[in-house]
Amino acid sequence: MMEKIKIAQYWGAGCGGCDVALLDIEEKILGVAEIADIVFWPLAMDAKLKDVEAMPDGYITTTLYNGAVRNSENEYVAKLLRQKSKIVVAFGSCACFGGIPGLANITTSDDVLDYVYHKIPSMYNPEGTLPQPEYEAPEGELELPVLYDTVKTLDQVIDVDYFMPGCPPTVERINEFLDAVEKHIKEGSPLPPKGAVIASEKTLCDECPRRREYRQIERVYLPHEIPPGELDPELCLLDQGIICMGPATRAGCGAKCIQVNQPCRGCFGPTRAALDHGGSMLSALASVFKLSENETKLSEDQIIELMSQIRDPLGTFYEFTMPKGLIKRAVKEKGRGQT
Ligand code: SF4
Ligand code: SF4
Ligand code: SF4
């Protein structure tokens, strides 16, 4: 009888959606159970870190690590699972690019703690207590993971074999990877080359069913600002003034958001050719706004007016990829209170 492979799944700095996505593969999970034993999955089973520490190096066939690396525990577990695993997959946008937790790189961990424990209205904390990494309680010393100042991607901390983007990864891409592993185990077929991204090499616009007319837009809209019935369901959202990250984003999700009239927010990350997701989108926007020297019919004031209509530029252009971008984090000038 074929020896089963061993799978581990860990949840770093993320929302847990990636763990749930693995359950979304439905009956396919039976196929997984046929070829694999799950040896560590904190969300779904009672396994302790000391169990992983006791495993021989390389014991786990594949670790799916979701979430970014935000604190000392995330880093310790990432390094431990790397040591114990033959294959490590950065599973989901947080692990691949830092994801939404990575937006915290616009500020410092001190400012994050100050806001959460002192300023949000629902927090009752009259003594202004902050979490401490070590605390002497009557029962003994208690420890909490140390919150890092900078959110990191998984491959900024350990060597990663494969990247599966998506917030969370789609069922189709998870199945594609599991099928490849199953075929490798049962038939000896080769796995994807190291470093492969389990998605498409094209841009989302290439797989999007909408018609692009490359119109020059004069106003930027949020999706809800266009009254129902006035949004053309077959015309590109950018052509209708809605900022859609499709031109800069890797395909592979089946244009899920576009199919429900929502713009792409970029969860599959940049294409291989793009150094920086936000920069790549800004460059695409320049052509949508027709801002090149030869093309623009707009005055400087009109250009500033148009660009200023983009609310939350950081969240628009770097919602999932700030730690992986060229500018990985903001720098705080000490003493001036500026980030
Ligand atoms: S990639 Fe999305 S679904 Fe997965 S942990 Fe991060 S925020 Fe959650
Ligand atoms: S910009 Fe968005 S809506 Fe337009 S073609 Fe690309 S993915 Fe589709
Ligand atoms: S359309 Fe964009 S944001 Fe939506 S699932 Fe696809 S890549 Fe992610």
Coordinates of C-alpha atoms and ligand atoms in Angstrom, one line a residue:
M1 CA 0.0 0.0 0.0
M2 CA 1.2 3.5 -0.9
E3 CA 2.7 5.4 2.0
K4 CA 0.6 8.5 2.7
I5 CA 2.1 12.0 2.4
K6 CA 2.0 14.3 5.4
I7 CA 0.4 17.8 5.2
A8 CA 0.7 20.7 7.7
Q9 CA -1.3 23.9 7.6
Y10 CA -0.4 26.9 9.8
W11 CA -2.2 30.2 10.3
G12 CA 0.2 33.2 10.7
A13 CA -0.9 36.9 10.6
G14 CA -4.1 36.5 8.7
C15 CA -7.9 36.3 9.1
G16 CA -8.4 32.5 9.0
G17 CA -10.1 32.7 5.6
C18 CA -7.3 30.7 4.0
D19 CA -7.9 27.8 6.5
V20 CA -11.6 27.8 5.6
A21 CA -10.7 27.9 1.9
L22 CA -9.0 24.5 2.3
L23 CA -12.3 23.1 3.6
D24 CA -14.1 24.6 0.6
I25 CA -12.6 22.0 -1.7
E26 CA -15.5 19.8 -0.4
E27 CA -15.5 16.2 -1.7
K28 CA -11.9 16.7 -2.9
I29 CA -10.9 16.6 0.8
L30 CA -11.7 12.8 0.6
G31 CA -9.1 12.5 -2.1
V32 CA -6.7 14.3 0.1
A33 CA -7.5 12.0 2.9
E34 CA -6.7 9.1 0.6
I35 CA -3.2 10.2 -0.1
A36 CA -2.4 12.3 2.9
D37 CA -2.4 12.5 6.7
I38 CA -2.8 15.9 8.2
V39 CA -0.1 16.1 10.9
F40 CA -0.5 19.7 12.0
W41 CA -3.4 22.1 11.6
P42 CA -4.1 24.2 14.6
L43 CA -7.5 25.4 13.3
A44 CA -8.8 21.9 12.8
M45 CA -7.0 19.5 15.2
D46 CA -5.3 19.4 18.6
A47 CA -1.7 19.3 17.7
K48 CA 0.9 21.2 19.7
L49 CA 4.1 22.8 18.6
K50 CA 6.1 20.3 20.7
D51 CA 4.7 17.6 18.4
V52 CA 6.2 19.4 15.4
E53 CA 9.4 20.0 17.2
A54 CA 9.7 16.3 17.8
M55 CA 9.3 15.4 14.1
P56 CA 12.5 14.5 12.2
D57 CA 13.7 17.1 9.7
G58 CA 11.8 16.8 6.3
Y59 CA 9.1 14.6 7.9
I60 CA 6.2 16.7 6.6
T61 CA 5.8 16.4 2.8
T62 CA 4.0 19.8 2.3
T63 CA 3.3 22.7 4.6
L64 CA 0.6 25.2 3.5
Y65 CA 1.5 28.4 5.5
N66 CA -1.1 31.1 5.4
G67 CA -0.9 34.6 6.9
A68 CA 2.0 37.0 7.0
V69 CA 4.9 37.1 9.4
R70 CA 3.9 39.7 12.0
N71 CA 5.3 38.4 15.3
S72 CA 7.9 36.2 16.9
E73 CA 5.7 33.2 17.0
N74 CA 4.8 33.5 13.3
E75 CA 8.6 33.6 12.6
Y76 CA 9.5 30.7 14.9
V77 CA 6.8 28.5 13.4
A78 CA 7.7 29.4 9.8
K79 CA 11.3 28.4 10.5
L80 CA 10.3 25.3 12.3
L81 CA 7.9 24.1 9.6
R82 CA 10.6 24.9 6.9
Q83 CA 13.0 22.6 8.7
K84 CA 10.5 19.9 9.1
S85 CA 9.0 20.1 5.5
K86 CA 10.1 19.0 2.1
I87 CA 7.8 21.5 0.4
V88 CA 6.6 24.9 1.8
V89 CA 3.7 26.7 0.0
A90 CA 3.0 30.4 0.7
F91 CA -0.8 29.9 0.8
G92 CA -2.8 33.0 0.2
S93 CA -2.0 36.7 -0.4
C94 CA -0.9 37.4 3.2
A95 CA 1.8 34.8 3.0
C96 CA 2.7 35.6 -0.6
F97 CA 2.8 39.4 -0.4
G98 CA 1.9 40.5 3.2
G99 CA -1.8 40.9 2.4
I100 CA -4.1 43.2 4.3
P101 CA -2.0 42.9 7.5
G102 CA 0.9 44.3 5.5
L103 CA -0.9 47.7 5.3
A104 CA 0.3 48.2 8.9
N105 CA 3.7 48.9 7.4
I106 CA 2.4 52.4 6.8
T107 CA 2.9 53.0 10.6
T108 CA 4.7 51.5 13.6
S109 CA 3.7 48.7 15.9
D110 CA 3.7 51.2 18.8
D111 CA 1.2 53.3 16.9
V112 CA -0.9 50.2 16.1
L113 CA -1.0 49.2 19.8
D114 CA -1.7 52.8 20.9
Y115 CA -4.7 53.0 18.6
V116 CA -6.1 49.6 19.4
Y117 CA -5.7 49.7 23.2
H118 CA -6.2 53.4 23.8
K119 CA -8.3 55.0 21.0
I120 CA -10.9 52.8 19.5
P121 CA -14.3 53.6 21.1
S122 CA -15.1 50.0 22.0
M123 CA -12.0 49.5 24.1
Y124 CA -12.5 49.8 27.9
N125 CA -8.9 50.1 29.2
P126 CA -8.9 52.9 32.0
E127 CA -5.3 52.1 33.0
G128 CA -4.1 52.2 29.5
T129 CA -2.6 48.7 29.8
L130 CA -0.7 47.3 26.8
P131 CA 0.2 43.7 26.0
Q132 CA 3.6 42.8 27.4
P133 CA 5.8 40.0 25.9
E134 CA 6.6 38.8 29.4
Y135 CA 4.5 39.2 32.6
E136 CA 5.1 37.9 36.1
A137 CA 1.7 36.5 37.3
P138 CA 1.2 34.8 40.7
E139 CA 0.9 31.5 38.8
G140 CA 4.3 32.0 37.1
E141 CA 5.8 33.9 34.1
L142 CA 3.4 34.4 31.1
E143 CA 4.7 35.0 27.6
L144 CA 3.1 36.6 24.5
P145 CA 4.7 36.7 21.1
V146 CA 6.6 39.9 20.4
L147 CA 4.8 42.1 17.8
Y148 CA 7.2 43.2 15.1
D149 CA 7.4 46.7 13.7
T150 CA 7.4 45.4 10.1
V151 CA 5.0 42.9 8.5
K152 CA 6.9 40.5 6.3
T153 CA 6.0 38.0 3.5
L154 CA 6.8 34.4 4.1
D155 CA 9.7 34.4 1.6
Q156 CA 11.3 37.3 3.4
V157 CA 11.7 34.9 6.4
I158 CA 12.2 31.4 4.9
D159 CA 12.8 29.7 1.6
V160 CA 9.5 29.1 -0.1
D161 CA 8.9 26.5 -2.8
Y162 CA 5.5 27.6 -4.3
F163 CA 3.2 30.6 -4.1
M164 CA -0.5 30.3 -4.2
P165 CA -2.0 33.8 -4.2
G166 CA -5.6 34.8 -3.5
C167 CA -7.5 36.2 -0.6
P168 CA -8.2 33.4 -0.1
P169 CA -6.9 31.1 -2.8
T170 CA -9.7 29.8 -5.0
V171 CA -10.9 26.3 -5.0
E172 CA -9.8 25.8 -8.6
R173 CA -6.2 26.8 -7.8
I174 CA -6.1 24.7 -4.6
N175 CA -7.4 21.7 -6.6
E176 CA -4.8 22.3 -9.3
F177 CA -2.0 22.1 -6.8
L178 CA -3.4 19.1 -4.9
D179 CA -3.9 17.3 -8.3
A180 CA -0.3 18.0 -9.2
V181 CA 0.8 16.6 -5.8
E182 CA -1.5 13.5 -6.1
K183 CA -0.2 12.8 -9.7
H184 CA 3.4 13.2 -8.4
I185 CA 2.8 10.7 -5.6
K186 CA 0.8 8.2 -7.7
E187 CA 2.3 8.4 -11.1
G188 CA 5.7 10.1 -10.5
S189 CA 4.8 13.1 -12.7
P190 CA 7.0 16.2 -12.0
L191 CA 5.9 18.9 -9.7
P192 CA 5.8 22.5 -10.9
P193 CA 9.3 24.1 -10.9
K194 CA 10.5 25.6 -7.6
G195 CA 9.3 29.2 -7.2
A196 CA 6.2 28.6 -9.4
V197 CA 3.1 30.7 -8.7
I198 CA 0.0 28.6 -8.8
A199 CA -2.0 30.9 -11.0
S200 CA -1.8 32.3 -14.5
E201 CA 1.1 34.2 -16.1
K202 CA -1.4 36.5 -17.8
T203 CA -3.1 39.7 -16.4
L204 CA -6.6 39.6 -15.1
C205 CA -7.7 41.8 -18.1
D206 CA -6.7 38.8 -20.3
E207 CA -9.2 36.5 -18.7
C208 CA -11.9 39.1 -18.0
P209 CA -14.9 38.7 -20.2
R210 CA -15.6 42.5 -20.4
R211 CA -15.0 44.6 -23.5
R212 CA -12.3 47.2 -23.3
E213 CA -12.7 50.4 -25.2
Y214 CA -9.7 52.3 -23.6
R215 CA -11.9 55.4 -23.1
Q216 CA -10.4 58.5 -21.6
I217 CA -12.2 58.8 -18.2
E218 CA -13.0 62.1 -16.7
R219 CA -14.3 61.1 -13.3
V220 CA -13.4 58.3 -10.9
Y221 CA -16.4 56.5 -9.3
L222 CA -16.7 54.0 -6.5
P223 CA -19.0 51.1 -7.6
H224 CA -21.9 52.2 -5.5
E225 CA -21.8 55.7 -7.0
I226 CA -23.1 54.5 -10.4
P227 CA -26.8 54.0 -10.1
P228 CA -28.1 50.4 -10.7
G229 CA -29.0 50.0 -14.4
E230 CA -26.4 52.6 -15.5
L231 CA -23.4 50.3 -15.2
D232 CA -22.8 48.5 -18.5
P233 CA -22.3 44.8 -17.4
E234 CA -20.3 44.1 -20.6
L235 CA -18.0 47.1 -20.6
C236 CA -14.7 47.3 -18.8
L237 CA -15.0 48.9 -15.3
L238 CA -12.1 51.1 -15.9
D239 CA -13.8 52.4 -19.1
Q240 CA -16.7 53.4 -16.8
G241 CA -14.4 55.3 -14.3
I242 CA -14.1 52.5 -11.6
I243 CA -10.5 51.8 -10.6
C244 CA -10.0 48.1 -11.3
M245 CA -6.6 46.6 -10.6
G246 CA -7.0 44.1 -13.5
P247 CA -4.3 45.5 -15.8
A248 CA -1.7 45.0 -13.1
T249 CA -3.0 41.8 -11.5
R250 CA -2.2 38.2 -12.2
A251 CA -5.0 36.2 -13.6
G252 CA -6.2 32.9 -12.3
C253 CA -9.3 33.7 -10.2
G254 CA -11.7 33.6 -13.1
A255 CA -12.4 37.3 -12.7
K256 CA -14.6 36.5 -9.7
C257 CA -15.1 40.1 -8.5
I258 CA -15.7 41.5 -12.0
Q259 CA -18.5 38.9 -12.6
V260 CA -20.4 40.6 -9.8
N261 CA -19.8 44.2 -10.9
Q262 CA -17.0 44.8 -8.4
P263 CA -13.5 45.9 -9.5
C264 CA -10.5 43.8 -8.9
R265 CA -8.6 44.8 -5.7
G266 CA -5.5 42.9 -6.7
C267 CA -5.6 39.9 -4.4
F268 CA -3.7 37.7 -6.9
G269 CA -0.8 40.1 -6.7
P270 CA 1.4 41.5 -9.6
T271 CA 2.3 39.6 -12.7
R272 CA 5.9 38.2 -12.9
A273 CA 6.9 41.2 -15.1
A274 CA 5.9 43.8 -12.6
L275 CA 8.4 44.9 -9.9
D276 CA 5.8 46.7 -7.9
H277 CA 2.0 46.1 -8.0
G278 CA 0.9 49.7 -7.2
G279 CA 3.5 51.2 -9.5
S280 CA 2.4 48.9 -12.3
M281 CA -1.2 49.9 -11.8
L282 CA -0.3 53.6 -11.7
S283 CA 1.5 53.2 -15.0
A284 CA -1.6 51.5 -16.5
L285 CA -3.8 54.4 -15.1
A286 CA -1.6 56.9 -16.8
S287 CA -2.7 55.5 -20.1
V288 CA -6.4 55.3 -19.1
F289 CA -6.2 58.9 -18.0
K290 CA -4.2 59.6 -21.2
L291 CA -1.5 61.4 -19.1
S292 CA 1.5 60.8 -21.3
E293 CA 3.1 64.0 -22.7
N294 CA 1.9 63.4 -26.3
E295 CA -1.6 62.3 -25.4
T296 CA -3.0 64.4 -22.6
K297 CA -5.6 66.9 -23.3
L298 CA -5.9 67.8 -19.7
S299 CA -4.4 70.7 -17.8
E300 CA -2.2 70.1 -14.8
D301 CA -5.0 71.2 -12.5
Q302 CA -7.4 68.7 -14.2
I303 CA -4.9 65.9 -13.8
I304 CA -4.5 66.8 -10.1
E305 CA -8.3 66.9 -9.7
L306 CA -8.7 63.5 -11.4
M307 CA -6.0 61.8 -9.3
S308 CA -7.3 63.3 -6.1
Q309 CA -10.6 61.6 -6.8
I310 CA -8.9 58.3 -6.0
R311 CA -9.8 57.9 -2.3
D312 CA -7.4 55.8 -0.2
P313 CA -4.6 55.4 -2.8
L314 CA -2.6 53.2 -0.5
G315 CA -5.5 50.8 0.0
T316 CA -6.4 51.0 -3.7
F317 CA -2.9 50.3 -5.1
Y318 CA -1.3 48.2 -2.4
E319 CA -4.2 46.5 -0.6
F320 CA -2.5 43.2 -0.7
T321 CA 1.2 43.8 -1.6
M322 CA 2.8 46.6 0.4
P323 CA 5.5 44.4 2.1
K324 CA 6.4 42.9 -1.3
G325 CA 6.5 46.3 -3.1
L326 CA 9.5 48.5 -3.8
I327 CA 8.7 50.6 -0.8
K328 CA 8.1 48.0 1.8
R329 CA 7.2 50.2 4.7
A330 CA 7.0 53.9 5.7
V331 CA 9.8 55.2 7.9
K332 CA 9.0 57.2 11.0
E333 CA 11.2 60.2 11.7
K334 CA 11.9 60.1 15.4
G335 CA 10.8 63.3 17.2
R336 CA 8.7 64.7 14.5
G337 CA 5.7 62.4 14.8
Q338 CA 5.6 61.8 11.1
T339 CA 5.5 58.6 9.2
Ligands
SF4_1 S1 -5.0 35.9 2.3 FE1 -7.1 36.8 2.8 S2 -8.2 35.0 3.5 FE2 -6.1 34.4 3.6 S3 -5.5 34.9 5.7 FE3 -4.9 36.7 4.4 S4 -6.7 38.1 4.7 FE4 -7.4 36.0 5.3
SF4_2 S1 -9.7 46.6 -16.1 FE1 -11.0 45.2 -14.8 S2 -13.0 45.3 -15.8 FE2 -11.5 46.1 -17.3 S3 -10.9 44.4 -18.6 FE3 -9.4 44.6 -16.9 S4 -10.2 43.2 -15.3 FE4 -11.9 43.6 -16.7
SF4_3 S1 -10.9 39.8 -9.3 FE1 -9.1 40.5 -8.3 S2 -9.6 40.9 -6.1 FE2 -11.2 39.6 -7.1 S3 -10.6 37.5 -6.7 FE3 -9.8 38.0 -8.7 S4 -7.7 38.8 -8.3 FE4 -8.8 38.8 -6.3

